[in-house]
Coordinates of C-alpha atoms in Angstrom, one line a residue:
Chain A
X255 CA 74.2 57.4 244.5
X256 CA 72.1 55.6 243.1
X257 CA 73.1 51.3 241.8
X258 CA 70.9 49.2 239.9
X259 CA 71.5 45.6 241.3
X260 CA 71.0 43.3 238.7
X261 CA 70.9 39.4 239.9
X262 CA 72.0 37.1 236.8
X263 CA 70.6 33.5 236.2
X264 CA 71.8 31.4 234.0
X265 CA 68.1 29.0 234.6
X266 CA 69.6 26.3 236.3
X267 CA 66.9 26.7 238.7
X268 CA 64.3 28.3 239.8
X269 CA 64.2 30.5 243.6
X270 CA 64.2 28.3 246.3
X271 CA 61.8 28.5 249.3
X272 CA 65.2 29.5 251.6
X273 CA 66.4 31.4 248.8
X274 CA 62.7 33.3 249.5
X275 CA 63.1 33.4 252.8
X276 CA 66.8 35.0 252.2
X277 CA 65.9 37.4 249.6
X278 CA 62.6 38.6 251.8
X279 CA 65.3 39.4 254.9
X280 CA 67.5 41.5 253.2
X281 CA 64.1 43.7 251.7
X282 CA 63.4 43.8 254.9
X283 CA 66.5 44.9 256.0
X284 CA 67.2 46.9 253.3
X285 CA 64.5 48.9 254.1
X286 CA 64.9 49.2 258.1
X287 CA 68.8 50.8 257.0
X288 CA 67.4 53.4 254.0
X289 CA 69.1 51.3 251.6
X290 CA 65.8 50.8 249.7
X291 CA 64.8 52.4 245.8
X292 CA 63.3 49.8 244.5
X293 CA 63.0 46.3 243.0
X294 CA 61.6 43.8 241.6
X295 CA 61.8 40.0 239.9
X296 CA 61.2 39.8 235.6
X297 CA 60.1 36.8 234.0
X298 CA 61.9 34.6 231.8
X299 CA 64.0 36.3 228.5
X300 CA 62.2 34.6 226.4
X301 CA 58.1 35.7 226.6
X302 CA 60.2 39.1 225.9
X303 CA 59.3 41.7 223.0
X304 CA 61.5 44.3 221.1
X305 CA 59.8 47.3 219.8
X306 CA 62.1 49.4 217.0
X307 CA 59.9 52.5 215.7
X308 CA 63.3 54.6 215.2
X309 CA 62.2 54.9 211.5
X310 CA 58.5 55.9 212.4
X311 CA 56.6 52.3 211.6
X312 CA 57.3 49.6 214.6
X313 CA 58.5 46.4 214.2
X314 CA 58.6 43.7 216.5
X315 CA 61.1 41.4 217.7
X316 CA 59.7 37.9 219.6
X317 CA 62.2 37.1 221.9
X318 CA 65.1 38.9 223.6
X319 CA 67.0 41.9 222.3
X320 CA 70.7 40.2 222.9
X321 CA 70.9 35.8 222.7
X322 CA 72.6 34.9 226.4
X323 CA 72.8 31.8 228.2
X324 CA 73.2 34.2 231.3
X325 CA 70.1 36.8 231.7
X326 CA 68.5 39.7 234.5
X327 CA 66.6 38.0 236.3
X328 CA 65.8 40.3 238.9
X329 CA 67.0 44.2 240.5
X330 CA 67.4 46.5 243.0
X331 CA 67.5 49.8 242.9
X332 CA 69.7 51.0 246.2
X333 CA 71.0 54.1 247.6
X334 CA 74.1 54.1 249.4
X335 CA 76.8 56.4 250.0
X336 CA 79.7 55.1 247.4
X337 CA 80.6 51.7 246.0
X338 CA 82.4 50.0 249.1
X339 CA 78.5 50.9 250.5
X340 CA 77.0 48.9 247.6
X341 CA 79.5 46.0 246.8
X342 CA 78.8 45.0 250.4
X343 CA 74.8 45.4 250.1
X344 CA 75.9 43.6 247.0
X345 CA 77.7 40.2 248.5
X346 CA 75.1 40.3 250.5
X347 CA 72.0 40.6 248.3
X348 CA 73.9 37.9 246.2
X349 CA 74.0 35.2 248.9
X350 CA 70.3 35.6 249.7
X351 CA 69.1 35.0 246.2
X352 CA 71.7 32.6 245.5
X353 CA 72.9 34.3 242.0
X354 CA 76.1 36.4 240.7
X355 CA 75.0 39.3 240.9
X356 CA 76.1 43.3 239.0
X357 CA 76.3 46.5 240.8
X358 CA 75.9 49.5 237.7
X359 CA 75.9 53.2 239.3
X360 CA 73.3 55.5 237.8
X361 CA 74.3 58.4 235.9
Chain B
X121 CA 119.8 81.1 241.8
X122 CA 120.6 79.7 238.0
X123 CA 119.4 78.2 236.2
X124 CA 120.2 74.5 236.2
X125 CA 119.8 74.5 240.1
X126 CA 115.9 76.2 239.2
X127 CA 115.7 73.1 237.1
X128 CA 116.7 71.2 239.3
X129 CA 114.5 72.0 242.4
X130 CA 112.0 71.9 239.3
X131 CA 112.1 68.3 239.2
X132 CA 113.6 67.5 243.2
X133 CA 110.2 69.7 243.7
X134 CA 108.5 67.0 241.2
X135 CA 109.8 64.2 242.8
X136 CA 108.7 65.0 246.2
X137 CA 105.7 66.9 246.2
X138 CA 104.0 65.6 243.7
X139 CA 101.8 62.6 245.6
X140 CA 101.2 64.9 247.4
X141 CA 99.6 67.6 245.8
X142 CA 97.3 65.0 243.9
X143 CA 96.8 63.2 247.3
X144 CA 95.4 67.0 248.8
X145 CA 93.7 68.5 245.6
X146 CA 92.3 64.6 245.7
X147 CA 90.6 65.0 248.7
X148 CA 89.5 68.2 248.6
X149 CA 87.9 67.7 244.9
X150 CA 87.1 64.4 245.1
X151 CA 88.1 64.2 241.7
X152 CA 90.8 62.2 240.5
X153 CA 91.5 64.0 236.8
X154 CA 90.7 67.3 238.1
X155 CA 93.6 66.5 240.6
X156 CA 96.1 65.1 237.9
X157 CA 95.6 68.4 236.0
X158 CA 95.0 70.5 238.3
X159 CA 98.5 69.6 239.7
X160 CA 100.4 68.8 235.4
X161 CA 98.9 72.8 235.6
X162 CA 100.8 74.2 238.6
X163 CA 104.1 72.1 237.8
X164 CA 104.4 74.2 234.0
X165 CA 102.8 77.2 235.9
X166 CA 106.2 76.5 238.1
X167 CA 108.4 75.9 235.0
X168 CA 107.7 79.5 233.7
X169 CA 107.6 81.3 237.2
X170 CA 110.3 80.3 238.9
X171 CA 113.0 81.4 236.7
X172 CA 112.3 84.8 237.1
X173 CA 110.7 85.5 240.8
X174 CA 112.6 82.6 242.1
X175 CA 111.6 79.3 244.2
X176 CA 109.3 80.1 246.3
X177 CA 110.5 78.9 250.8
X178 CA 107.6 76.4 250.7
X179 CA 107.5 74.6 247.0
X180 CA 105.2 71.6 248.7
X181 CA 102.8 74.6 249.8
X182 CA 103.5 77.2 246.8
X183 CA 102.2 74.0 244.4
X184 CA 99.3 72.4 246.1
X185 CA 98.1 76.7 246.5
X186 CA 98.7 76.9 242.8
X187 CA 96.9 74.2 241.7
X188 CA 94.0 74.7 243.8
X189 CA 93.3 77.7 242.1
X190 CA 94.2 75.9 238.8
X191 CA 91.2 73.2 239.5
X192 CA 89.3 76.0 240.9
X193 CA 89.0 77.5 237.6
X194 CA 88.5 74.5 236.2
X195 CA 85.0 73.9 237.9
X196 CA 84.1 77.2 237.0
X197 CA 84.5 76.7 233.0
X198 CA 83.1 73.9 233.0
X199 CA 79.7 75.1 234.9
X200 CA 79.2 72.1 236.4
X201 CA 76.1 70.8 238.4
X202 CA 76.5 72.0 241.8
X203 CA 78.3 74.7 240.7
X204 CA 77.4 77.2 243.5
X205 CA 77.4 74.9 246.4
X206 CA 80.9 72.9 244.8
X207 CA 82.3 76.7 244.6
X208 CA 81.1 77.9 247.9
X209 CA 82.1 74.2 250.0
X210 CA 85.7 75.1 247.9
X211 CA 86.0 79.1 248.5
X212 CA 86.0 78.2 252.4
X213 CA 87.4 75.4 252.7
X214 CA 86.6 75.4 257.0
X215 CA 84.6 72.3 257.6
X216 CA 85.8 69.9 260.2
X217 CA 89.2 68.4 258.9
X218 CA 87.4 64.4 257.8
X219 CA 88.2 61.6 260.1
X220 CA 91.6 60.3 259.1
X221 CA 90.5 56.5 259.4
X222 CA 93.1 53.6 260.8
X223 CA 95.6 55.7 258.6
X224 CA 97.0 59.3 258.8
X225 CA 98.4 59.4 255.7
X226 CA 97.2 61.7 252.6
X227 CA 99.6 59.3 250.3
X228 CA 98.2 56.0 251.4
X229 CA 94.3 57.4 250.7
X230 CA 95.2 58.2 247.2
X231 CA 97.2 54.2 246.9
X232 CA 93.8 52.5 248.7
X233 CA 91.5 54.6 246.2
X234 CA 93.8 53.8 243.1
X235 CA 94.3 50.1 244.0
X236 CA 90.2 49.5 244.6
X237 CA 89.6 45.7 244.7
X238 CA 86.6 46.4 242.0
X239 CA 89.9 48.2 239.6
X240 CA 91.7 44.5 237.7
X241 CA 94.3 44.4 239.4
X242 CA 97.2 45.7 236.9
X243 CA 94.8 49.4 236.5
X244 CA 95.6 49.2 239.9
X245 CA 98.6 49.2 240.0
X246 CA 98.9 51.8 236.4
X247 CA 97.5 53.8 237.8
X248 CA 98.7 54.2 241.1
X249 CA 102.0 55.2 239.6
X250 CA 100.6 57.1 237.8
X251 CA 98.6 59.3 240.9
X252 CA 101.2 58.2 243.4
X253 CA 104.4 58.2 241.8
X254 CA 104.4 60.2 239.6
X255 CA 106.1 58.3 236.8
X256 CA 105.1 59.2 232.8
X257 CA 102.8 56.8 230.7
X258 CA 106.1 55.8 228.8
X259 CA 107.5 54.6 231.6
X260 CA 104.3 52.5 233.0
X261 CA 104.5 51.5 229.9
X262 CA 107.7 50.2 229.5
X263 CA 106.9 48.5 233.1
X264 CA 104.0 46.6 232.1
X265 CA 105.8 45.7 228.5
X266 CA 102.6 47.1 227.0
X267 CA 102.6 50.2 223.8
X268 CA 101.6 53.7 225.5
X269 CA 98.6 54.2 223.8
X270 CA 96.9 50.7 225.8
X271 CA 98.5 52.0 228.9
X272 CA 96.8 55.4 228.5
X273 CA 93.3 54.4 228.0
X274 CA 94.1 52.2 230.7
X275 CA 94.4 54.5 233.2
X276 CA 91.9 57.3 231.2
X277 CA 88.9 54.1 231.7
X278 CA 89.7 53.8 235.4
X279 CA 89.8 57.3 236.8
X280 CA 86.5 57.2 234.1
X281 CA 85.8 54.8 236.9
X282 CA 86.6 55.3 239.8
X283 CA 84.3 58.7 239.4
X284 CA 81.4 57.3 237.4
X285 CA 80.9 54.1 240.1
X286 CA 81.2 55.6 243.6
X287 CA 84.7 54.4 244.8
X288 CA 85.2 56.6 247.8
X289 CA 89.0 58.4 247.8
X290 CA 89.1 57.2 251.2
X291 CA 91.5 54.0 254.0
X292 CA 89.4 51.1 254.3
X293 CA 87.8 50.3 257.3
X294 CA 90.2 47.7 260.5
X295 CA 87.9 44.8 259.0
X296 CA 88.0 45.5 255.2
X297 CA 91.9 46.2 255.3
X298 CA 93.4 43.0 254.8
X299 CA 91.8 41.8 252.0
X300 CA 92.4 45.3 250.6
X301 CA 96.5 45.2 251.6
X302 CA 97.4 42.5 248.8
X303 CA 96.7 44.7 245.2
X304 CA 98.9 47.7 247.6
X305 CA 101.7 45.8 248.1
X306 CA 101.7 44.8 244.5
X307 CA 101.8 48.3 243.8
X308 CA 104.6 48.9 246.1
X309 CA 106.8 46.6 245.3
X310 CA 105.6 47.6 241.0
X311 CA 107.0 51.8 242.4
X312 CA 110.3 50.5 244.5
X313 CA 111.4 48.1 241.6
X314 CA 110.5 51.7 239.0
X315 CA 113.0 53.4 241.1
X316 CA 116.1 50.4 241.6
X317 CA 116.2 50.0 238.0
X318 CA 114.1 53.8 236.1
X319 CA 113.5 53.0 233.0
X320 CA 113.5 56.5 230.5
X321 CA 116.6 58.1 228.5
X322 CA 116.2 60.9 230.5
X323 CA 115.9 60.0 233.8
X324 CA 118.2 58.8 236.4
X325 CA 119.4 55.1 236.5
X326 CA 118.3 54.5 240.3
X327 CA 115.8 56.7 241.7
X328 CA 116.2 56.8 244.7
X329 CA 112.4 59.1 245.4
X330 CA 110.7 56.2 244.4
X331 CA 112.4 53.2 246.3
X332 CA 112.7 55.4 249.0
X333 CA 108.5 57.0 248.7
X334 CA 108.2 52.8 248.7
X335 CA 109.9 52.5 251.6
X336 CA 108.1 54.6 253.7
X337 CA 104.5 53.6 252.5
X338 CA 105.1 49.7 253.4
X339 CA 106.7 51.5 256.9
X340 CA 103.6 52.1 257.4
X341 CA 101.4 49.4 256.0
X342 CA 103.6 47.9 258.6
X343 CA 102.5 49.5 261.3
X344 CA 98.9 49.2 260.7
X345 CA 99.1 45.9 260.2
X346 CA 102.5 44.7 261.8
X347 CA 100.8 40.3 261.7
X348 CA 100.9 40.7 258.3
X349 CA 103.3 37.8 256.7
X350 CA 104.2 39.5 253.1
X351 CA 104.1 43.0 254.9
X352 CA 106.7 42.7 256.8
X353 CA 108.5 40.5 253.9
X354 CA 107.9 43.1 251.3
X355 CA 109.8 45.5 254.2
X356 CA 112.4 43.4 254.1
X357 CA 112.9 42.4 250.1
X358 CA 113.2 46.1 249.7
X359 CA 115.6 47.0 252.9
X360 CA 117.8 44.9 252.0
X361 CA 118.0 45.3 248.2
X362 CA 118.8 49.2 249.1
X363 CA 120.8 48.8 250.4
X364 CA 122.6 47.3 248.4
X365 CA 121.5 50.4 245.9
X366 CA 125.0 53.0 246.3
X367 CA 127.1 49.9 245.3
X368 CA 125.5 49.0 242.1
X369 CA 126.5 52.1 240.0
X370 CA 130.1 52.8 239.6
X371 CA 131.1 56.9 239.4
X372 CA 132.0 56.1 235.2
X373 CA 127.6 55.4 236.0
X374 CA 127.9 52.0 235.0
X375 CA 125.4 49.5 236.4
X376 CA 128.1 47.5 238.7
X377 CA 126.5 42.9 238.4
X378 CA 126.4 42.0 242.8
X379 CA 129.1 39.2 242.3
X380 CA 131.0 42.8 240.6
X381 CA 129.8 44.8 244.0
X382 CA 131.7 46.3 247.4
X383 CA 130.5 44.7 249.3
X384 CA 132.0 47.3 252.0
X385 CA 129.7 50.2 250.4
X386 CA 126.1 47.9 251.2
X387 CA 124.4 49.8 254.1
X388 CA 125.2 48.4 256.9
X389 CA 122.1 49.3 259.0
X390 CA 119.8 48.2 256.2
X391 CA 120.6 44.6 255.5
X392 CA 120.4 44.1 259.7
X393 CA 116.4 45.9 259.5
X394 CA 116.1 43.1 256.2
X395 CA 117.8 40.3 258.6
X396 CA 116.1 41.2 261.7
X397 CA 112.7 41.4 259.6
X398 CA 113.0 38.4 257.7
X399 CA 114.6 36.2 260.8
X400 CA 111.1 37.2 262.3
X401 CA 109.4 35.4 259.2
X402 CA 110.9 31.9 259.5
X403 CA 110.4 32.4 263.7
X404 CA 106.3 33.2 263.1
X405 CA 107.1 29.5 261.0
X406 CA 104.4 30.2 258.2
X407 CA 104.0 29.6 254.9
X408 CA 106.1 32.1 253.5
X409 CA 103.8 33.7 250.2
X410 CA 106.6 35.0 247.6
X411 CA 107.6 38.5 249.2
X412 CA 108.6 36.7 252.4
X413 CA 110.6 34.0 249.9
X414 CA 112.1 36.9 247.7
X415 CA 113.0 38.1 250.8
X416 CA 114.4 35.5 251.8
X417 CA 116.8 35.2 248.8
X418 CA 117.7 38.3 249.2
X419 CA 119.2 37.5 253.1
X420 CA 121.5 35.1 251.7
X421 CA 123.1 37.4 248.9
X422 CA 123.6 40.3 251.5
X423 CA 124.8 37.6 254.8
X424 CA 127.5 36.2 252.3
X425 CA 131.0 38.8 252.5
X426 CA 132.6 37.8 249.7
X427 CA 130.9 36.6 246.6
X428 CA 132.0 32.6 247.0
X429 CA 130.7 32.8 250.7
X430 CA 127.4 32.8 249.4
X431 CA 124.8 29.5 249.6
X432 CA 123.8 28.7 246.1
X433 CA 122.6 25.7 247.0
X434 CA 119.7 27.7 249.9
X435 CA 119.2 30.4 246.5
X436 CA 118.4 27.9 244.3
X437 CA 116.1 26.0 247.0
X438 CA 114.7 29.0 247.6
X439 CA 113.9 29.8 243.7
X440 CA 112.2 26.3 243.7
X441 CA 109.9 27.3 246.9
X442 CA 109.5 30.4 245.1
X443 CA 108.9 28.6 241.3
X444 CA 105.5 27.1 243.2
X445 CA 104.2 30.2 244.7
X446 CA 104.2 32.4 241.7
X447 CA 105.6 29.7 238.5
X448 CA 105.7 33.1 236.4
X449 CA 108.9 32.4 232.9
X450 CA 111.0 35.6 235.0
X451 CA 110.6 33.4 238.1
X452 CA 112.2 30.6 236.1
X453 CA 115.0 33.5 234.8
X454 CA 116.4 34.3 237.9
X455 CA 116.2 30.7 238.8
X456 CA 118.1 30.1 235.8
X457 CA 120.6 32.9 236.8
X458 CA 121.3 30.8 240.5
X459 CA 121.1 27.7 238.7
X460 CA 124.6 28.7 236.8
X461 CA 126.2 29.0 240.2
X462 CA 125.7 26.0 241.5
X463 CA 125.2 23.1 237.9
X464 CA 126.9 25.6 235.7
X465 CA 126.5 27.8 232.7
X466 CA 125.1 25.1 230.2
X467 CA 122.3 23.8 232.4
X468 CA 120.9 27.2 232.8
X469 CA 120.7 28.1 229.6
X470 CA 119.5 25.1 228.8
X471 CA 116.3 26.2 230.5
X472 CA 116.8 30.3 230.2
X473 CA 116.6 28.8 226.2
X474 CA 112.7 27.1 227.0
X475 CA 111.7 31.0 228.2
X476 CA 112.1 32.1 225.0
X477 CA 108.4 31.7 223.5
X478 CA 107.5 34.2 226.3
X479 CA 110.8 36.2 227.2
X480 CA 111.9 37.1 223.9
X481 CA 110.8 40.8 224.3
X482 CA 112.2 41.0 227.6
X483 CA 116.1 42.5 228.1
X484 CA 117.4 41.0 231.0
X485 CA 116.3 37.4 229.2
X486 CA 119.3 38.1 226.5
X487 CA 121.4 39.9 229.3
X488 CA 120.9 36.8 230.7
X489 CA 122.0 34.8 227.6
X490 CA 124.5 36.8 227.0
X491 CA 125.9 36.1 230.0
X492 CA 125.8 32.5 229.9
X493 CA 127.2 32.3 226.3
X494 CA 129.8 34.4 227.1
X495 CA 131.0 31.9 230.4
X496 CA 130.4 29.0 228.0
X497 CA 133.0 30.6 225.3
X498 CA 130.7 31.2 223.1
X499 CA 131.4 35.2 221.4
X500 CA 129.4 35.1 218.3
X501 CA 125.9 34.0 220.1
X502 CA 126.9 36.3 222.7
X503 CA 127.5 39.0 221.1
X504 CA 124.3 39.0 219.3
X505 CA 122.8 38.3 222.0
X506 CA 123.8 41.0 224.3
X507 CA 123.1 43.4 220.8
X508 CA 119.4 42.5 222.0
X509 CA 119.2 42.6 224.7
X510 CA 120.7 46.5 224.6
X511 CA 118.1 46.9 222.3
X512 CA 115.4 46.1 224.7
X513 CA 116.7 47.9 228.3
X514 CA 115.5 51.1 228.4
X515 CA 117.8 52.1 232.4
X516 CA 120.6 54.5 231.1
X517 CA 123.2 52.3 233.6
X518 CA 122.2 48.7 232.6
X519 CA 123.1 49.9 228.9
X520 CA 126.5 50.8 229.5
X521 CA 127.3 47.6 231.6
X522 CA 125.6 45.9 229.1
X523 CA 127.8 47.3 225.8
X524 CA 131.1 47.2 227.8
X525 CA 130.7 43.7 228.9
X526 CA 129.9 43.2 224.5
X527 CA 133.0 44.9 224.2
X528 CA 135.2 43.0 225.8
X529 CA 134.1 39.6 223.9
X530 CA 137.0 38.5 221.7

C-alpha cells in the first residue's frame, strides 16, 4: 500500500542543519529498503493561491484554502506493507525532521 | 431433537463459536466487515435449517464452512477489484498457513487487530466486544453508557479505518507486544465484566461463556508475557471474581451481595490460584498498576472466611491507592462502599452524594445510595433511590435483588 506521510509544521522555525542531515539519512534509508516513492518540501502557505473554476470562470483567492496555525510543510509518499510498517517509518521520520507527522493511506 | 433443544444448541454455538468463525473468516478474507456479515448470515442459516435438518455433529465446522460460502457469494456479487485472483485464492486455500507469530491463537489475532493503537481506546474495546465477544450493539452501548446509534457509528468507522488504512490482521511482533498489551487488557476486563454482570433483559444474569473466554484469553496473554505485572494482576482479579460466581445468584435468580454469599460455595481452586498470583506480585516489589490493586482488594475479601472477619481498613487503604492510580468517579463510589464498613454509612453517604453530578445515570450509584439510606433509617429516600436504581439496572438478577430490598422497606 502507499501512504502519504505529511509533515506538520506550526511555523516555529526553519529546518536546522541537524534536521536536514537527519532527513537526508532517513531518505537514503527509505530508498535502500524500497519504501521510497516520492518526497518533497513545500513553501510556507502564505504565497499559496486557491483557484476555483467550478463555474467556468476562474476565481482566484490569495492565500491558503484553510486558515490554520498548523500546515503541511512537506511530505513523503512511501510504499509499505501495512499500517504498522508505515507508522514505524513515520515514527522515525518524525524524529528526523523534528515535526509532527500525519499518515494517510492512498485509496 | 425438539425445538427448544435446537434453540439451545444455536445459542450455545453462538457463545462458543462466534469468535472462532469471525476470526477464521477475517484471516482468510482480510476484511472484518465480510467476516462479520458472513458469520451473521451463517447463524441465520443455522436458525432456518437446524430445526429441520438436525444440529450438525460439528457445529463450529458447519458454521465456518457455511460462512465461508456466504462470504465468497458476497464477494462474487459485489464484483470487487482483483475479483478473479481473489476468488482463485479463496477457493483453493492451499497456501501454507502464515506463521502465527508469538501467539498461536486465531482469536488473539482478532483481539490485537481490534485493539490496534491507531484506533481510539473506546473504539478498540467496542470493536472487540462486537467482533470477538459477539455482543449485540445494545449490549455494548449499555456497557459504555452511550446511545446505540453512537456505538454503531463508532464500530462502523473503526472497521472502515482498519480496511482503508491497512491495519494488519496479526499479533504484533515480540518487540511491539508490551506496548500493545494495555489496550488488550482493558478490553478483556470489559468482556469479563459484561459476562459477570450481563446487561441484557433477555440474557442470563451471568454469562459464563464471556467470563470463561476473558479468562482463557488473559491466560494466553500471560503465557506470552509472564513478567508483566498488570497481566498477572488482571488474571488474578478475574479468577478471584469468577471464584464467587456460583454463590452470586440465588436459586430464585436473585443477585446475592458479597456479605450474604455462602462462602463455602466459592471455588477454592480459583481462590488459591488468584491468591498465588497476588503474592507473586507482592514479592516482585514493583509499584502495582490498577489491576494489581483491584486483585489485592479481592484477595482481602476472599481471605475472610466470614464477612465479619473482613479487614476493612486494608480494603479502604487499597482503594486510596487505587484512587491515586485511577481517579474515576466509579472507583470513588466503590471506595465509599468500603468506607461505610469502616467509618459508618453517614460518612459514606456524604462521599457518594458528591458523585451525583457524574454518576446520576449509573444504576450502581443509586443502589449504593439506597443501601446507605436504608441503613440510616431514611426509608422514604431509600425507596426513591431503589426505584432509580431499578429503572437503570439491566441485569435481571440485580433487578430482582433491588426490588426485594425496596419492598422490604417499612
